[in-house]
Amino acid sequence: MTHFLGAAHAQSSLGIGTNDGIAPTTGPFAHVLMWINLRQQEFYRALAGAMKAMREDGSKLWLLIGLSFAYGIFHAAGPGHGKAVISSYMVANEVALKRGIMLSFVSALLQALTAILVMMLAYFVLRGTAISMTDAAWFLEIMSYVFVTLFGAWLLWRKAGPAVLRLFGASPPYSLSAAHAGHSHAGHAHSVHAHSQHSHALRAHAGRDDDAHDHDHGTHNHHHGHGHGGHDHHHNAAGEVCETCGHSHAPDPALLSG
């Protein structure tokens, strides 16, 4: 276990409490990776020097802020999970470019503020010793892996969970979002039609002139009743779930209006 913890500390991505040795790099882009590694080490040393200078001279704070900002730009240019997540979200939801840029700025700002708050808390609680800060960095990394894994599992279950339940014969929980007013009958429709007012003026019926007459049909409705064979009407109360279709039927607005 001690060997495992030591290996984890040596692999700290934050460069806290670890030496600055360069791991051997191979492959077609070895020289590019080597150059990036060297620049990162230079930034680490510059940041460490700026922090020491700030303790002696408060005006060196701006130097530290400038170096941190430059390092943030340099780090953001490389690949990262944040850019992959935002890009995937934009592609999956067809988000406009303007909104995607805004999401990038907001996520970067929240990430920076979170990192500052966490490291300030760790510094004041642990008094900033190299070993304790390394332990804190390792712990935070492990916890971040756990939270990302749990969040990913939750998102996966939201999308695939109902299909898995149906596959094993279980029904997913009913949702009230499917509630609708009234009900439908498969195979036929209920319709009400009206005959507008019209008149018959001096027309011969069946060739008989003596039966000519005038008459008016006032506006009236024909309600055609019909029987429902093979199914029952069960009117559920508001909020109840229909046993037949699995939906919650809201009351008809016409009934509520009185």
PDB file of C-alpha atoms in Angstrom:
ATOM      1  CA  MET A   1       0.000   0.000   0.000  1.00  0.00           C
ATOM      2  CA  THR A   2       2.841   2.361   0.863  1.00  0.00           C
ATOM      3  CA  HIS A   3       4.444   1.623  -2.494  1.00  0.00           C
ATOM      4  CA  PHE A   4       1.141   2.396  -4.240  1.00  0.00           C
ATOM      5  CA  LEU A   5       0.768   5.721  -2.438  1.00  0.00           C
ATOM      6  CA  GLY A   6       4.329   6.631  -3.284  1.00  0.00           C
ATOM      7  CA  ALA A   7       3.743   5.861  -6.952  1.00  0.00           C
ATOM      8  CA  ALA A   8       0.568   7.918  -6.919  1.00  0.00           C
ATOM      9  CA  HIS A   9       2.417  10.866  -5.386  1.00  0.00           C
ATOM     10  CA  ALA A  10       5.160  10.613  -7.969  1.00  0.00           C
ATOM     11  CA  GLN A  11       2.533  10.833 -10.695  1.00  0.00           C
ATOM     12  CA  SER A  12       0.882  13.929  -9.257  1.00  0.00           C
ATOM     13  CA  SER A  13      -0.368  16.104 -12.098  1.00  0.00           C
ATOM     14  CA  LEU A  14      -0.033  19.203  -9.945  1.00  0.00           C
ATOM     15  CA  GLY A  15       3.726  18.936  -9.525  1.00  0.00           C
ATOM     16  CA  ILE A  16       3.442  19.407  -5.764  1.00  0.00           C
ATOM     17  CA  GLY A  17       6.072  17.765  -3.620  1.00  0.00           C
ATOM     18  CA  THR A  18       7.551  15.840  -6.561  1.00  0.00           C
ATOM     19  CA  ASN A  19      10.837  16.147  -8.352  1.00  0.00           C
ATOM     20  CA  ASP A  20      11.041  17.658 -11.807  1.00  0.00           C
ATOM     21  CA  GLY A  21      12.576  14.683 -13.558  1.00  0.00           C
ATOM     22  CA  ILE A  22      11.615  14.111 -17.170  1.00  0.00           C
ATOM     23  CA  ALA A  23      10.188  10.728 -18.077  1.00  0.00           C
ATOM     24  CA  PRO A  24      11.569   9.191 -21.274  1.00  0.00           C
ATOM     25  CA  THR A  25       9.358   9.961 -24.254  1.00  0.00           C
ATOM     26  CA  THR A  26       9.124   7.966 -27.466  1.00  0.00           C
ATOM     27  CA  GLY A  27       7.001   8.071 -30.578  1.00  0.00           C
ATOM     28  CA  PRO A  28       6.582  10.336 -33.599  1.00  0.00           C
ATOM     29  CA  PHE A  29       5.706  13.372 -31.447  1.00  0.00           C
ATOM     30  CA  ALA A  30       8.359  12.763 -28.796  1.00  0.00           C
ATOM     31  CA  HIS A  31      10.140  16.066 -29.443  1.00  0.00           C
ATOM     32  CA  VAL A  32       6.866  18.007 -29.151  1.00  0.00           C
ATOM     33  CA  LEU A  33       5.975  16.330 -25.859  1.00  0.00           C
ATOM     34  CA  MET A  34       9.490  16.942 -24.579  1.00  0.00           C
ATOM     35  CA  TRP A  35       9.228  20.636 -25.430  1.00  0.00           C
ATOM     36  CA  ILE A  36       5.876  20.903 -23.632  1.00  0.00           C
ATOM     37  CA  ASN A  37       7.312  19.140 -20.577  1.00  0.00           C
ATOM     38  CA  LEU A  38      10.244  21.556 -20.443  1.00  0.00           C
ATOM     39  CA  ARG A  39       7.954  24.588 -20.706  1.00  0.00           C
ATOM     40  CA  GLN A  40       5.785  23.244 -17.880  1.00  0.00           C
ATOM     41  CA  GLN A  41       8.810  22.835 -15.643  1.00  0.00           C
ATOM     42  CA  GLU A  42       9.858  26.396 -16.410  1.00  0.00           C
ATOM     43  CA  PHE A  43       6.399  27.603 -15.428  1.00  0.00           C
ATOM     44  CA  TYR A  44       6.507  25.607 -12.197  1.00  0.00           C
ATOM     45  CA  ARG A  45       9.856  27.078 -11.235  1.00  0.00           C
ATOM     46  CA  ALA A  46       8.725  30.585 -12.165  1.00  0.00           C
ATOM     47  CA  LEU A  47       5.558  30.217 -10.093  1.00  0.00           C
ATOM     48  CA  ALA A  48       7.525  28.895  -7.121  1.00  0.00           C
ATOM     49  CA  GLY A  49       9.954  31.829  -7.377  1.00  0.00           C
ATOM     50  CA  ALA A  50       7.068  34.310  -7.629  1.00  0.00           C
ATOM     51  CA  MET A  51       5.443  32.890  -4.502  1.00  0.00           C
ATOM     52  CA  LYS A  52       8.700  33.217  -2.553  1.00  0.00           C
ATOM     53  CA  ALA A  53       9.149  36.760  -3.821  1.00  0.00           C
ATOM     54  CA  MET A  54       5.568  37.629  -2.843  1.00  0.00           C
ATOM     55  CA  ARG A  55       6.266  36.610   0.765  1.00  0.00           C
ATOM     56  CA  GLU A  56       9.133  39.095   0.891  1.00  0.00           C
ATOM     57  CA  ASP A  57       7.534  41.837  -1.202  1.00  0.00           C
ATOM     58  CA  GLY A  58       3.772  42.214  -1.500  1.00  0.00           C
ATOM     59  CA  SER A  59       4.096  44.044  -4.805  1.00  0.00           C
ATOM     60  CA  LYS A  60       5.240  40.788  -6.429  1.00  0.00           C
ATOM     61  CA  LEU A  61       1.635  39.612  -6.287  1.00  0.00           C
ATOM     62  CA  TRP A  62       1.005  40.942  -9.782  1.00  0.00           C
ATOM     63  CA  LEU A  63       3.947  38.938 -11.089  1.00  0.00           C
ATOM     64  CA  LEU A  64       2.391  35.794  -9.650  1.00  0.00           C
ATOM     65  CA  ILE A  65      -0.996  36.674 -11.151  1.00  0.00           C
ATOM     66  CA  GLY A  66       0.557  37.294 -14.565  1.00  0.00           C
ATOM     67  CA  LEU A  67       2.471  34.017 -14.527  1.00  0.00           C
ATOM     68  CA  SER A  68      -0.624  32.133 -13.424  1.00  0.00           C
ATOM     69  CA  PHE A  69      -2.657  33.713 -16.216  1.00  0.00           C
ATOM     70  CA  ALA A  70      -0.012  32.841 -18.802  1.00  0.00           C
ATOM     71  CA  TYR A  71       0.158  29.275 -17.521  1.00  0.00           C
ATOM     72  CA  GLY A  72      -3.630  29.027 -17.748  1.00  0.00           C
ATOM     73  CA  ILE A  73      -3.557  30.038 -21.411  1.00  0.00           C
ATOM     74  CA  PHE A  74      -0.749  27.595 -22.136  1.00  0.00           C
ATOM     75  CA  HIS A  75      -2.539  24.788 -20.336  1.00  0.00           C
ATOM     76  CA  ALA A  76      -5.878  25.522 -22.040  1.00  0.00           C
ATOM     77  CA  ALA A  77      -4.289  25.086 -25.470  1.00  0.00           C
ATOM     78  CA  GLY A  78      -3.728  21.398 -24.808  1.00  0.00           C
ATOM     79  CA  PRO A  79      -6.282  18.600 -24.815  1.00  0.00           C
ATOM     80  CA  GLY A  80      -8.536  18.292 -21.802  1.00  0.00           C
ATOM     81  CA  HIS A  81     -11.749  16.749 -20.548  1.00  0.00           C
ATOM     82  CA  GLY A  82     -13.514  20.110 -20.351  1.00  0.00           C
ATOM     83  CA  LYS A  83     -13.170  20.819 -24.049  1.00  0.00           C
ATOM     84  CA  ALA A  84     -14.217  17.272 -24.915  1.00  0.00           C
ATOM     85  CA  VAL A  85     -17.342  17.521 -22.744  1.00  0.00           C
ATOM     86  CA  ILE A  86     -18.417  20.909 -24.119  1.00  0.00           C
ATOM     87  CA  SER A  87     -17.741  19.863 -27.715  1.00  0.00           C
ATOM     88  CA  SER A  88     -19.759  16.666 -27.241  1.00  0.00           C
ATOM     89  CA  TYR A  89     -22.612  18.659 -25.702  1.00  0.00           C
ATOM     90  CA  MET A  90     -22.646  21.122 -28.606  1.00  0.00           C
ATOM     91  CA  VAL A  91     -22.666  18.359 -31.216  1.00  0.00           C
ATOM     92  CA  ALA A  92     -25.310  16.241 -29.450  1.00  0.00           C
ATOM     93  CA  ASN A  93     -27.699  19.147 -28.801  1.00  0.00           C
ATOM     94  CA  GLU A  94     -26.917  21.257 -31.894  1.00  0.00           C
ATOM     95  CA  VAL A  95     -26.016  24.205 -29.704  1.00  0.00           C
ATOM     96  CA  ALA A  96     -25.161  27.456 -31.463  1.00  0.00           C
ATOM     97  CA  LEU A  97     -21.523  28.554 -31.532  1.00  0.00           C
ATOM     98  CA  LYS A  98     -22.282  31.648 -29.444  1.00  0.00           C
ATOM     99  CA  ARG A  99     -23.762  29.560 -26.652  1.00  0.00           C
ATOM    100  CA  GLY A 100     -20.858  27.104 -26.842  1.00  0.00           C
ATOM    101  CA  ILE A 101     -18.336  29.926 -26.395  1.00  0.00           C
ATOM    102  CA  MET A 102     -20.306  31.233 -23.422  1.00  0.00           C
ATOM    103  CA  LEU A 103     -20.329  27.766 -21.859  1.00  0.00           C
ATOM    104  CA  SER A 104     -16.562  27.559 -22.332  1.00  0.00           C
ATOM    105  CA  PHE A 105     -15.981  30.864 -20.537  1.00  0.00           C
ATOM    106  CA  VAL A 106     -18.344  29.991 -17.692  1.00  0.00           C
ATOM    107  CA  SER A 107     -16.829  26.538 -17.184  1.00  0.00           C
ATOM    108  CA  ALA A 108     -13.287  27.940 -17.243  1.00  0.00           C
ATOM    109  CA  LEU A 109     -14.208  30.626 -14.702  1.00  0.00           C
ATOM    110  CA  LEU A 110     -15.881  28.137 -12.363  1.00  0.00           C
ATOM    111  CA  GLN A 111     -12.954  25.749 -12.672  1.00  0.00           C
ATOM    112  CA  ALA A 112     -10.463  28.491 -11.823  1.00  0.00           C
ATOM    113  CA  LEU A 113     -12.482  29.749  -8.842  1.00  0.00           C
ATOM    114  CA  THR A 114     -12.929  26.215  -7.529  1.00  0.00           C
ATOM    115  CA  ALA A 115      -9.202  25.508  -7.814  1.00  0.00           C
ATOM    116  CA  ILE A 116      -8.332  28.741  -5.998  1.00  0.00           C
ATOM    117  CA  LEU A 117     -10.784  28.089  -3.159  1.00  0.00           C
ATOM    118  CA  VAL A 118      -9.739  24.460  -2.716  1.00  0.00           C
ATOM    119  CA  MET A 119      -6.013  25.224  -2.686  1.00  0.00           C
ATOM    120  CA  MET A 120      -6.450  28.191  -0.321  1.00  0.00           C
ATOM    121  CA  LEU A 121      -8.401  25.971   2.046  1.00  0.00           C
ATOM    122  CA  ALA A 122      -5.760  23.253   1.820  1.00  0.00           C
ATOM    123  CA  TYR A 123      -2.974  25.765   2.415  1.00  0.00           C
ATOM    124  CA  PHE A 124      -4.500  27.338   5.515  1.00  0.00           C
ATOM    125  CA  VAL A 125      -5.627  24.019   6.982  1.00  0.00           C
ATOM    126  CA  LEU A 126      -2.422  22.101   6.250  1.00  0.00           C
ATOM    127  CA  ARG A 127      -0.088  25.104   6.632  1.00  0.00           C
ATOM    128  CA  GLY A 128       1.313  24.624   3.147  1.00  0.00           C
ATOM    129  CA  THR A 129       3.978  22.009   3.867  1.00  0.00           C
ATOM    130  CA  ALA A 130       5.178  20.154   0.773  1.00  0.00           C
ATOM    131  CA  ILE A 131       4.270  16.660   1.963  1.00  0.00           C
ATOM    132  CA  SER A 132       0.843  17.608   3.293  1.00  0.00           C
ATOM    133  CA  MET A 133      -0.011  19.513   0.118  1.00  0.00           C
ATOM    134  CA  THR A 134       1.000  16.500  -1.940  1.00  0.00           C
ATOM    135  CA  ASP A 135      -1.265  14.297   0.173  1.00  0.00           C
ATOM    136  CA  ALA A 136      -4.099  16.785  -0.281  1.00  0.00           C
ATOM    137  CA  ALA A 137      -3.545  16.914  -4.037  1.00  0.00           C
ATOM    138  CA  TRP A 138      -3.597  13.125  -4.277  1.00  0.00           C
ATOM    139  CA  PHE A 139      -6.786  12.918  -2.200  1.00  0.00           C
ATOM    140  CA  LEU A 140      -8.529  15.579  -4.297  1.00  0.00           C
ATOM    141  CA  GLU A 141      -7.552  13.818  -7.511  1.00  0.00           C
ATOM    142  CA  ILE A 142      -8.969  10.501  -6.299  1.00  0.00           C
ATOM    143  CA  MET A 143     -12.186  12.166  -5.138  1.00  0.00           C
ATOM    144  CA  SER A 144     -12.555  13.953  -8.469  1.00  0.00           C
ATOM    145  CA  TYR A 145     -12.249  10.604 -10.265  1.00  0.00           C
ATOM    146  CA  VAL A 146     -14.954   9.156  -8.021  1.00  0.00           C
ATOM    147  CA  PHE A 147     -17.352  12.067  -8.553  1.00  0.00           C
ATOM    148  CA  VAL A 148     -16.828  12.097 -12.325  1.00  0.00           C
ATOM    149  CA  THR A 149     -17.446   8.334 -12.457  1.00  0.00           C
ATOM    150  CA  LEU A 150     -20.627   8.590 -10.384  1.00  0.00           C
ATOM    151  CA  PHE A 151     -21.919  11.499 -12.440  1.00  0.00           C
ATOM    152  CA  GLY A 152     -21.216   9.645 -15.674  1.00  0.00           C
ATOM    153  CA  ALA A 153     -22.980   6.537 -14.364  1.00  0.00           C
ATOM    154  CA  TRP A 154     -26.009   8.659 -13.420  1.00  0.00           C
ATOM    155  CA  LEU A 155     -26.186  10.209 -16.904  1.00  0.00           C
ATOM    156  CA  LEU A 156     -25.835   6.768 -18.498  1.00  0.00           C
ATOM    157  CA  TRP A 157     -28.633   5.357 -16.348  1.00  0.00           C
ATOM    158  CA  ARG A 158     -30.942   8.255 -17.236  1.00  0.00           C
ATOM    159  CA  LYS A 159     -30.580   7.436 -20.929  1.00  0.00           C
ATOM    160  CA  ALA A 160     -30.258   3.646 -20.892  1.00  0.00           C
ATOM    161  CA  GLY A 161     -32.107   2.777 -17.673  1.00  0.00           C
ATOM    162  CA  PRO A 162     -35.675   2.635 -19.082  1.00  0.00           C
ATOM    163  CA  ALA A 163     -34.536   0.442 -21.987  1.00  0.00           C
ATOM    164  CA  VAL A 164     -32.762  -1.925 -19.591  1.00  0.00           C
ATOM    165  CA  LEU A 165     -35.864  -2.171 -17.390  1.00  0.00           C
ATOM    166  CA  ARG A 166     -38.057  -2.948 -20.384  1.00  0.00           C
ATOM    167  CA  LEU A 167     -35.543  -5.557 -21.530  1.00  0.00           C
ATOM    168  CA  PHE A 168     -35.934  -7.456 -18.252  1.00  0.00           C
ATOM    169  CA  GLY A 169     -39.707  -7.037 -18.172  1.00  0.00           C
ATOM    170  CA  ALA A 170     -39.878  -4.263 -15.591  1.00  0.00           C
ATOM    171  CA  SER A 171     -41.811  -1.097 -16.269  1.00  0.00           C
ATOM    172  CA  PRO A 172     -40.180   2.295 -15.698  1.00  0.00           C
ATOM    173  CA  PRO A 173     -41.917   4.678 -13.274  1.00  0.00           C
ATOM    174  CA  TYR A 174     -44.828   6.504 -14.804  1.00  0.00           C
ATOM    175  CA  SER A 175     -44.389  10.181 -15.473  1.00  0.00           C
ATOM    176  CA  LEU A 176     -47.074  12.811 -14.992  1.00  0.00           C
ATOM    177  CA  SER A 177     -45.613  14.670 -17.972  1.00  0.00           C
ATOM    178  CA  ALA A 178     -47.686  12.429 -20.241  1.00  0.00           C
ATOM    179  CA  ALA A 179     -50.926  13.683 -18.723  1.00  0.00           C
ATOM    180  CA  HIS A 180     -53.485  14.940 -21.224  1.00  0.00           C
ATOM    181  CA  ALA A 181     -57.012  16.153 -21.139  1.00  0.00           C
ATOM    182  CA  GLY A 182     -59.774  13.819 -22.273  1.00  0.00           C
ATOM    183  CA  HIS A 183     -59.142  10.421 -23.750  1.00  0.00           C
ATOM    184  CA  SER A 184     -58.864   8.781 -27.139  1.00  0.00           C
ATOM    185  CA  HIS A 185     -60.502   5.666 -28.503  1.00  0.00           C
ATOM    186  CA  ALA A 186     -58.543   3.487 -30.866  1.00  0.00           C
ATOM    187  CA  GLY A 187     -60.178   2.930 -34.215  1.00  0.00           C
ATOM    188  CA  HIS A 188     -62.718   5.743 -34.227  1.00  0.00           C
ATOM    189  CA  ALA A 189     -63.127   9.417 -33.495  1.00  0.00           C
ATOM    190  CA  HIS A 190     -65.788  11.424 -31.701  1.00  0.00           C
ATOM    191  CA  SER A 191     -66.936  14.426 -33.684  1.00  0.00           C
ATOM    192  CA  VAL A 192     -69.791  16.871 -33.373  1.00  0.00           C
ATOM    193  CA  HIS A 193     -70.983  18.676 -36.474  1.00  0.00           C
ATOM    194  CA  ALA A 194     -73.519  21.427 -36.968  1.00  0.00           C
ATOM    195  CA  HIS A 195     -75.804  22.417 -39.810  1.00  0.00           C
ATOM    196  CA  SER A 196     -75.840  26.140 -40.393  1.00  0.00           C
ATOM    197  CA  GLN A 197     -79.117  27.931 -40.881  1.00  0.00           C
ATOM    198  CA  HIS A 198     -80.604  27.595 -44.391  1.00  0.00           C
ATOM    199  CA  SER A 199     -83.975  27.908 -46.108  1.00  0.00           C
ATOM    200  CA  HIS A 200     -85.920  26.085 -48.796  1.00  0.00           C
ATOM    201  CA  ALA A 201     -87.852  28.584 -50.910  1.00  0.00           C
ATOM    202  CA  LEU A 202     -90.746  27.469 -53.198  1.00  0.00           C
ATOM    203  CA  ARG A 203     -89.205  24.198 -54.319  1.00  0.00           C
ATOM    204  CA  ALA A 204     -91.232  21.308 -55.733  1.00  0.00           C
ATOM    205  CA  HIS A 205     -90.967  18.094 -53.780  1.00  0.00           C
ATOM    206  CA  ALA A 206     -91.138  14.886 -55.804  1.00  0.00           C
ATOM    207  CA  GLY A 207     -92.748  16.706 -58.731  1.00  0.00           C
ATOM    208  CA  ARG A 208     -95.724  18.037 -56.727  1.00  0.00           C
ATOM    209  CA  ASP A 209     -96.200  21.756 -57.133  1.00  0.00           C
ATOM    210  CA  ASP A 210     -99.053  21.930 -54.612  1.00  0.00           C
ATOM    211  CA  ASP A 211     -96.646  20.913 -51.870  1.00  0.00           C
ATOM    212  CA  ALA A 212     -94.377  23.865 -52.472  1.00  0.00           C
ATOM    213  CA  HIS A 213     -93.715  25.648 -49.248  1.00  0.00           C
ATOM    214  CA  ASP A 214     -91.173  27.731 -47.419  1.00  0.00           C
ATOM    215  CA  HIS A 215     -89.469  26.518 -44.283  1.00  0.00           C
ATOM    216  CA  ASP A 216     -86.353  27.362 -42.318  1.00  0.00           C
ATOM    217  CA  HIS A 217     -83.934  25.174 -40.519  1.00  0.00           C
ATOM    218  CA  GLY A 218     -82.607  27.008 -37.523  1.00  0.00           C
ATOM    219  CA  THR A 219     -79.113  26.456 -36.363  1.00  0.00           C
ATOM    220  CA  HIS A 220     -79.001  23.072 -34.676  1.00  0.00           C
ATOM    221  CA  ASN A 221     -76.534  20.390 -33.856  1.00  0.00           C
ATOM    222  CA  HIS A 222     -76.754  16.714 -34.603  1.00  0.00           C
ATOM    223  CA  HIS A 223     -75.260  14.601 -31.855  1.00  0.00           C
ATOM    224  CA  HIS A 224     -74.715  11.144 -33.181  1.00  0.00           C
ATOM    225  CA  GLY A 225     -74.583   8.677 -30.372  1.00  0.00           C
ATOM    226  CA  HIS A 226     -72.816   5.400 -30.766  1.00  0.00           C
ATOM    227  CA  GLY A 227     -72.001   2.363 -28.747  1.00  0.00           C
ATOM    228  CA  HIS A 228     -68.545   1.426 -27.579  1.00  0.00           C
ATOM    229  CA  GLY A 229     -68.050  -2.232 -28.097  1.00  0.00           C
ATOM    230  CA  GLY A 230     -65.152  -4.081 -26.658  1.00  0.00           C
ATOM    231  CA  HIS A 231     -63.841  -1.412 -24.318  1.00  0.00           C
ATOM    232  CA  ASP A 232     -64.777   0.321 -21.113  1.00  0.00           C
ATOM    233  CA  HIS A 233     -64.534   3.952 -20.100  1.00  0.00           C
ATOM    234  CA  HIS A 234     -62.885   4.416 -16.761  1.00  0.00           C
ATOM    235  CA  HIS A 235     -62.538   8.053 -15.789  1.00  0.00           C
ATOM    236  CA  ASN A 236     -59.638   8.421 -13.388  1.00  0.00           C
ATOM    237  CA  ALA A 237     -59.409  11.175 -10.869  1.00  0.00           C
ATOM    238  CA  ALA A 238     -56.768  13.860 -11.304  1.00  0.00           C
ATOM    239  CA  GLY A 239     -53.317  12.529 -10.546  1.00  0.00           C
ATOM    240  CA  GLU A 240     -54.259   8.860 -10.864  1.00  0.00           C
ATOM    241  CA  VAL A 241     -52.480   6.597 -13.315  1.00  0.00           C
ATOM    242  CA  CYS A 242     -54.571   4.836 -15.933  1.00  0.00           C
ATOM    243  CA  GLU A 243     -54.268   1.057 -15.675  1.00  0.00           C
ATOM    244  CA  THR A 244     -54.710   0.650 -19.437  1.00  0.00           C
ATOM    245  CA  CYS A 245     -52.225   3.100 -20.953  1.00  0.00           C
ATOM    246  CA  GLY A 246     -50.025   3.936 -17.972  1.00  0.00           C
ATOM    247  CA  HIS A 247     -50.613   7.688 -18.282  1.00  0.00           C
ATOM    248  CA  SER A 248     -52.086  10.182 -15.873  1.00  0.00           C
ATOM    249  CA  HIS A 249     -55.217  11.801 -17.328  1.00  0.00           C
ATOM    250  CA  ALA A 250     -55.911  15.384 -16.344  1.00  0.00           C
ATOM    251  CA  PRO A 251     -59.553  16.508 -16.063  1.00  0.00           C
ATOM    252  CA  ASP A 252     -61.202  18.069 -19.109  1.00  0.00           C
ATOM    253  CA  PRO A 253     -60.824  21.892 -18.990  1.00  0.00           C
ATOM    254  CA  ALA A 254     -64.429  22.218 -20.190  1.00  0.00           C
ATOM    255  CA  LEU A 255     -65.633  20.506 -17.017  1.00  0.00           C
ATOM    256  CA  LEU A 256     -63.527  22.737 -14.798  1.00  0.00           C
ATOM    257  CA  SER A 257     -64.833  25.905 -16.411  1.00  0.00           C
ATOM    258  CA  GLY A 258     -68.380  25.091 -15.281  1.00  0.00           C
TER     259      GLY A 258
END
